[in-house]
């Protein structure tokens, strides 16, 4: 199959590399800043000059951009990119976008004669590169069946969900809410312990035992060591974007999401202090400041 991959950021690079290395598909890549695309030539991928050029002839177009806005820049009514997609081809969006926008994308593709699948992923960039992501798929049923095999190249667990595309995005937001809440709780736990004279390493030992998932254990280590470097992980800016998605989705169904508001406020403070490119777990630094440390 011919695949176009748009967006070679932290997550996209891992997924696209696995697709290229699998040799199972003919791959074309595009990234807004071209330097991230160039290494893919060595893996046998075609580097497209622009997103419309990338999607021409593609059976599946995968987008791993940042947010609703960046997807909307490329996909809207009569946009060059949408117009360049061949009829019946599939847009698989692995970006964490809002449930509302996911359904709008599905309607846009229905009207254009193309198919849409939401496929948000759980796992950090190292899981993406290792093919160990967890992925939720929902949207056009015939298209879900087609993309599932391709997704297994970068996701080790795939849940196909019935219902509109937004079902997958809603599930992703619930999971991210839980992870963000764990990060906030860990930051408070370490700060609370330190104030009471409890050795931080003792808390790290027990938190590691409580949390079996390697992807979540990463945060015990980062918070324990106060390692705020986002490196190849998840930035405060991207995390704040997800908190906004959660709060909007919660408000649309009148669901109080109190912890999310606390986390969003701390992220705003962190961003105000110039921590926008730090790891999202750096909200511990705000807790510490508020504890006078
Ligand atoms: N990192 C994680 O741990 C993680 C885990 C699960 C899900 N996610 C989700 O996966 C998505 C990507 O995250 P990431 O960590 O890979 O982010 P990232 O490294 O910041 O990459 C973002 C990508 O989007 C592109 N982009 C941003 N704005 C754009 C615009 N207006 N037009 C065109 N391209 C644009 C960037 O292009 P440039 O290179 O030109 O800037 C880059 O390719 C996000 O929705 C995130 O919430 C992330």
Coordinates of C-alpha atoms and ligand atoms in Angstrom, one line a residue:
X1 CA 0.0 0.0 0.0
X2 CA 1.0 3.6 -0.5
X3 CA 1.3 5.6 2.7
X4 CA 1.8 9.3 3.2
X5 CA 3.0 10.3 6.6
X6 CA 2.6 13.9 7.6
X7 CA 4.3 15.2 10.8
X8 CA 7.7 13.9 11.9
X9 CA 7.8 15.2 15.5
X10 CA 8.7 13.1 18.5
X11 CA 5.9 10.6 18.0
X12 CA 5.7 10.7 14.2
X13 CA 9.4 10.0 13.6
X14 CA 9.2 6.7 15.5
X15 CA 6.1 5.5 13.7
X16 CA 7.3 6.6 10.3
X17 CA 10.7 5.0 10.9
X18 CA 9.0 1.7 11.7
X19 CA 6.8 1.9 8.6
X20 CA 9.9 2.6 6.4
X21 CA 12.0 -0.2 8.0
X22 CA 9.2 -2.7 7.7
X23 CA 9.5 -2.6 3.9
X24 CA 5.8 -3.5 3.7
X25 CA 4.6 -0.2 2.2
X26 CA 5.7 2.5 -0.2
X27 CA 6.2 5.5 2.1
X28 CA 6.2 9.2 1.4
X29 CA 6.9 11.6 4.2
X30 CA 6.4 15.4 4.8
X31 CA 7.2 17.6 7.7
X32 CA 6.6 21.4 8.0
X33 CA 10.4 21.9 8.8
X34 CA 12.1 19.8 6.2
X35 CA 15.2 18.9 8.2
X36 CA 13.2 16.2 10.1
X37 CA 12.1 14.6 6.8
X38 CA 15.5 14.4 5.1
X39 CA 16.9 11.3 7.1
X40 CA 14.0 9.3 5.7
X41 CA 15.5 9.3 2.2
X42 CA 18.2 6.9 3.6
X43 CA 15.3 4.6 4.6
X44 CA 13.9 4.5 1.1
X45 CA 11.1 7.0 1.6
X46 CA 10.1 9.7 -0.8
X47 CA 10.4 13.2 0.6
X48 CA 7.4 15.3 -0.5
X49 CA 7.8 19.0 -1.1
X50 CA 4.5 19.9 0.3
X51 CA 1.5 18.1 2.0
X52 CA -0.6 18.0 -1.2
X53 CA 2.3 16.4 -3.1
X54 CA 2.6 13.8 -0.2
X55 CA -1.0 12.6 -0.2
X56 CA -1.4 12.3 -4.0
X57 CA -1.8 8.5 -4.9
X58 CA -1.7 7.5 -1.2
X59 CA -4.0 4.8 0.1
X60 CA -3.5 5.9 3.7
X61 CA -2.6 9.4 4.9
X62 CA -1.3 9.4 8.5
X63 CA -1.2 12.7 10.3
X64 CA 0.9 13.0 13.5
X65 CA 0.7 16.8 13.9
X66 CA 0.4 18.7 17.2
X67 CA -3.3 19.6 17.7
X68 CA -6.7 20.5 16.2
X69 CA -5.4 23.7 14.7
X70 CA -2.4 22.1 12.9
X71 CA -4.7 19.4 11.4
X72 CA -7.3 22.1 10.4
X73 CA -4.5 24.0 8.5
X74 CA -4.2 21.1 6.1
X75 CA -7.7 19.6 6.1
X76 CA -10.7 21.8 5.5
X77 CA -13.4 22.2 2.8
X78 CA -11.7 22.4 -0.6
X79 CA -8.2 22.6 0.9
X80 CA -5.5 21.6 -1.5
X81 CA -4.5 18.6 0.7
X82 CA -8.1 17.2 0.9
X83 CA -8.6 17.8 -2.9
X84 CA -5.4 15.9 -3.6
X85 CA -6.5 12.8 -1.8
X86 CA -7.9 10.2 -4.1
X87 CA -11.4 9.0 -3.6
X88 CA -11.9 6.3 -1.0
X89 CA -8.4 6.8 0.4
X90 CA -8.1 7.0 4.2
X91 CA -7.0 9.7 6.6
X92 CA -5.8 8.2 9.8
X93 CA -5.2 10.9 12.5
X94 CA -2.9 9.7 15.3
X95 CA -2.7 13.2 16.8
X96 CA -4.5 13.8 20.2
X97 CA -7.4 16.0 19.0
X98 CA -10.7 17.0 20.5
X99 CA -13.6 14.5 20.2
X100 CA -15.7 17.3 18.6
X101 CA -13.1 18.0 16.0
X102 CA -12.7 14.3 15.2
X103 CA -16.4 14.0 14.3
X104 CA -16.1 17.1 12.2
X105 CA -13.1 15.5 10.3
X106 CA -15.2 12.4 9.7
X107 CA -18.0 14.5 8.2
X108 CA -15.5 16.4 6.1
X109 CA -14.1 13.2 4.6
X110 CA -17.6 11.7 4.2
X111 CA -18.6 14.7 2.1
X112 CA -15.4 14.5 0.0
X113 CA -15.6 10.8 -0.7
X114 CA -12.6 9.9 1.4
X115 CA -12.6 7.9 4.7
X116 CA -11.6 9.0 8.2
X117 CA -10.3 7.1 11.2
X118 CA -9.2 8.5 14.5
X119 CA -6.2 6.6 15.9
X120 CA -4.8 8.4 19.0
X121 CA -2.0 6.6 20.7
X122 CA -0.8 6.0 24.3
X123 CA 2.9 5.7 25.0
X124 CA 5.9 8.0 24.9
X125 CA 8.2 8.5 21.8
X126 CA 10.4 5.6 22.9
X127 CA 7.4 3.3 22.7
X128 CA 6.6 4.7 19.3
X129 CA 10.1 3.9 18.0
X130 CA 9.9 0.4 19.6
X131 CA 6.5 -0.4 18.1
X132 CA 5.0 -0.6 21.6
X133 CA 2.2 1.9 21.5
X134 CA -1.3 1.3 22.5
X135 CA -3.8 2.6 20.0
X136 CA -7.5 3.2 19.8
X137 CA -9.2 3.1 16.4
X138 CA -12.7 4.4 15.6
X139 CA -14.4 5.9 12.6
X140 CA -15.3 4.5 9.1
X141 CA -15.6 0.8 9.8
X142 CA -14.2 -0.4 6.5
X143 CA -11.3 1.9 6.9
X144 CA -10.6 0.8 10.5
X145 CA -10.3 -2.8 9.1
X146 CA -7.7 -1.6 6.5
X147 CA -5.5 0.5 8.8
X148 CA -5.4 -2.0 11.6
X149 CA -2.7 -4.1 10.0
X150 CA -0.6 -1.1 9.2
X151 CA -0.9 0.2 12.7
X152 CA 0.4 -3.0 14.1
X153 CA 3.8 -2.0 12.8
X154 CA 4.0 0.7 15.5
X155 CA 1.3 -0.3 18.0
X156 CA 1.5 -3.6 20.0
X157 CA -2.1 -3.2 21.3
X158 CA -4.9 -2.0 19.2
X159 CA -8.5 -1.5 20.3
X160 CA -11.0 -1.1 17.6
X161 CA -14.0 0.8 19.0
X162 CA -17.5 1.0 17.6
X163 CA -19.2 4.3 17.3
X164 CA -18.1 7.6 15.7
X165 CA -14.5 8.7 15.4
X166 CA -14.7 10.7 18.6
X167 CA -15.0 7.5 20.6
X168 CA -11.3 6.9 20.2
X169 CA -10.4 10.5 21.1
X170 CA -12.7 10.5 24.2
X171 CA -11.0 7.3 25.4
X172 CA -7.5 8.8 24.8
X173 CA -8.5 11.9 26.9
X174 CA -9.7 9.7 29.8
X175 CA -6.4 7.8 29.8
X176 CA -4.3 11.0 29.6
X177 CA -6.4 12.6 32.4
X178 CA -5.4 9.6 34.6
X179 CA -1.7 9.9 33.7
X180 CA -1.8 13.6 34.3
X181 CA -3.4 13.1 37.6
X182 CA -0.8 10.5 38.6
X183 CA 1.9 13.0 37.7
X184 CA 0.3 15.7 39.8
X185 CA -0.2 13.2 42.7
X186 CA 3.5 12.1 42.5
X187 CA 4.7 15.7 42.5
X188 CA 2.6 16.5 45.6
X189 CA 3.7 13.2 47.3
X190 CA 7.4 13.9 46.8
X191 CA 7.0 17.6 47.9
X192 CA 4.9 16.6 50.9
X193 CA 7.4 13.9 51.9
X194 CA 10.4 16.2 51.6
X195 CA 8.7 18.8 53.8
X196 CA 8.1 16.2 56.4
X197 CA 11.6 14.9 56.2
X198 CA 10.8 11.6 54.4
X199 CA 13.6 10.6 52.1
X200 CA 12.6 11.1 48.5
X201 CA 14.3 7.8 47.5
X202 CA 12.0 5.9 49.9
X203 CA 9.0 7.3 48.2
X204 CA 10.4 6.5 44.8
X205 CA 11.0 2.9 45.8
X206 CA 7.3 2.5 46.8
X207 CA 5.8 4.4 43.9
X208 CA 7.8 2.3 41.5
X209 CA 6.3 -0.8 43.1
X210 CA 2.8 0.6 42.9
X211 CA 3.1 1.4 39.2
X212 CA 3.9 -1.5 37.0
X213 CA 3.8 0.2 33.6
X214 CA 7.2 1.2 32.3
X215 CA 5.7 4.3 30.6
X216 CA 4.4 5.5 33.9
X217 CA 7.4 4.5 35.9
X218 CA 9.4 7.0 33.8
X219 CA 7.6 9.7 35.7
X220 CA 8.5 8.4 39.1
X221 CA 12.1 8.6 38.1
X222 CA 11.8 12.1 36.5
X223 CA 9.9 13.5 39.4
X224 CA 12.1 11.9 42.0
X225 CA 15.3 13.3 40.3
X226 CA 13.5 16.6 39.4
X227 CA 14.6 15.9 35.8
X228 CA 12.5 18.4 34.0
X229 CA 14.1 17.9 30.6
X230 CA 11.5 16.9 28.0
X231 CA 14.1 15.5 25.6
X232 CA 12.3 13.1 23.4
X233 CA 9.2 13.0 25.7
X234 CA 6.2 15.2 26.1
X235 CA 6.4 19.0 26.6
X236 CA 4.5 21.3 28.9
X237 CA 2.9 23.0 25.9
X238 CA 1.6 19.7 24.5
X239 CA 0.4 18.6 27.9
X240 CA -1.4 21.9 28.4
X241 CA -3.1 21.4 25.0
X242 CA -4.3 18.0 26.3
X243 CA -5.6 19.5 29.5
X244 CA -7.6 22.1 27.5
X245 CA -9.1 19.2 25.5
X246 CA -10.1 17.4 28.7
X247 CA -11.6 20.4 30.3
X248 CA -13.6 21.3 27.1
X249 CA -14.8 17.7 26.7
X250 CA -15.8 17.6 30.4
X251 CA -17.6 20.9 30.2
X252 CA -19.5 19.7 27.1
X253 CA -21.0 16.9 29.2
X254 CA -21.3 18.8 32.5
X255 CA -18.7 16.6 34.2
X256 CA -16.7 18.2 37.0
X257 CA -13.0 17.5 36.4
X258 CA -11.6 19.2 39.4
X259 CA -8.1 17.7 39.3
X260 CA -7.7 18.7 35.7
X261 CA -8.3 22.3 36.6
X262 CA -5.6 22.2 39.3
X263 CA -3.2 20.7 36.8
X264 CA -4.0 23.2 34.1
X265 CA -3.5 26.1 36.5
X266 CA -0.1 24.7 37.5
X267 CA 0.8 24.2 33.8
X268 CA -0.1 27.8 33.1
X269 CA 2.2 29.0 36.0
X270 CA 5.0 26.8 34.7
X271 CA 4.6 28.2 31.1
X272 CA 4.5 31.7 32.5
X273 CA 7.9 31.0 34.1
X274 CA 9.3 29.8 30.8
X275 CA 8.9 26.1 31.3
X276 CA 7.0 25.6 28.0
X277 CA 9.6 23.2 26.6
X278 CA 10.2 21.3 29.9
X279 CA 8.6 17.9 30.5
X280 CA 5.0 18.2 31.6
X281 CA 5.9 16.5 34.9
X282 CA 7.8 19.8 35.7
X283 CA 4.5 20.9 37.4
X284 CA 6.2 19.5 40.5
X285 CA 8.4 22.6 40.4
X286 CA 5.3 24.8 40.9
X287 CA 4.1 22.6 43.8
X288 CA 7.6 23.0 45.4
X289 CA 7.5 26.8 44.9
X290 CA 4.1 26.9 46.6
X291 CA 5.5 24.9 49.5
X292 CA 8.2 27.5 49.9
X293 CA 11.0 25.3 48.6
Ligands
LIG1 N1 5.2 12.9 23.1 C1 4.4 12.1 23.7 O1 4.8 11.5 24.8 C2 3.0 11.8 23.2 C3 2.4 10.6 23.6 C4 1.1 10.3 23.0 C5 0.5 11.2 22.2 N2 1.1 12.4 21.8 C6 0.4 13.3 20.9 O2 1.0 13.1 19.6 C7 1.0 14.3 18.9 C8 2.4 14.7 18.5 O3 3.2 14.9 19.7 P1 4.7 15.0 19.6 O4 5.2 14.8 21.0 O5 5.3 14.2 18.5 O6 4.9 16.6 19.2 P2 6.1 17.4 18.5 O7 7.4 16.6 18.7 O8 6.0 18.8 19.0 O9 5.7 17.3 17.0 C9 4.6 18.0 16.4 C10 4.6 17.9 14.9 O10 3.5 18.7 14.5 C11 4.0 19.6 13.5 N3 3.3 20.8 13.5 C12 2.9 21.6 14.6 N4 2.2 22.6 14.2 C13 2.0 22.5 12.9 C14 1.3 23.3 11.9 N5 0.7 24.4 12.3 N6 1.4 22.9 10.6 C15 2.1 21.8 10.3 N7 2.7 21.0 11.1 C16 2.7 21.4 12.4 C17 5.5 19.8 13.8 O11 6.2 20.2 12.7 P3 7.7 21.0 12.9 O12 8.6 19.9 13.1 O13 7.8 21.7 11.7 O14 7.5 21.8 14.2 C18 5.8 18.3 14.2 O15 6.0 17.5 13.1 C19 0.3 15.4 19.8 O16 -1.0 15.5 19.6 C20 0.5 14.8 21.2 O17 -0.5 15.2 22.1 C21 2.4 12.7 22.3

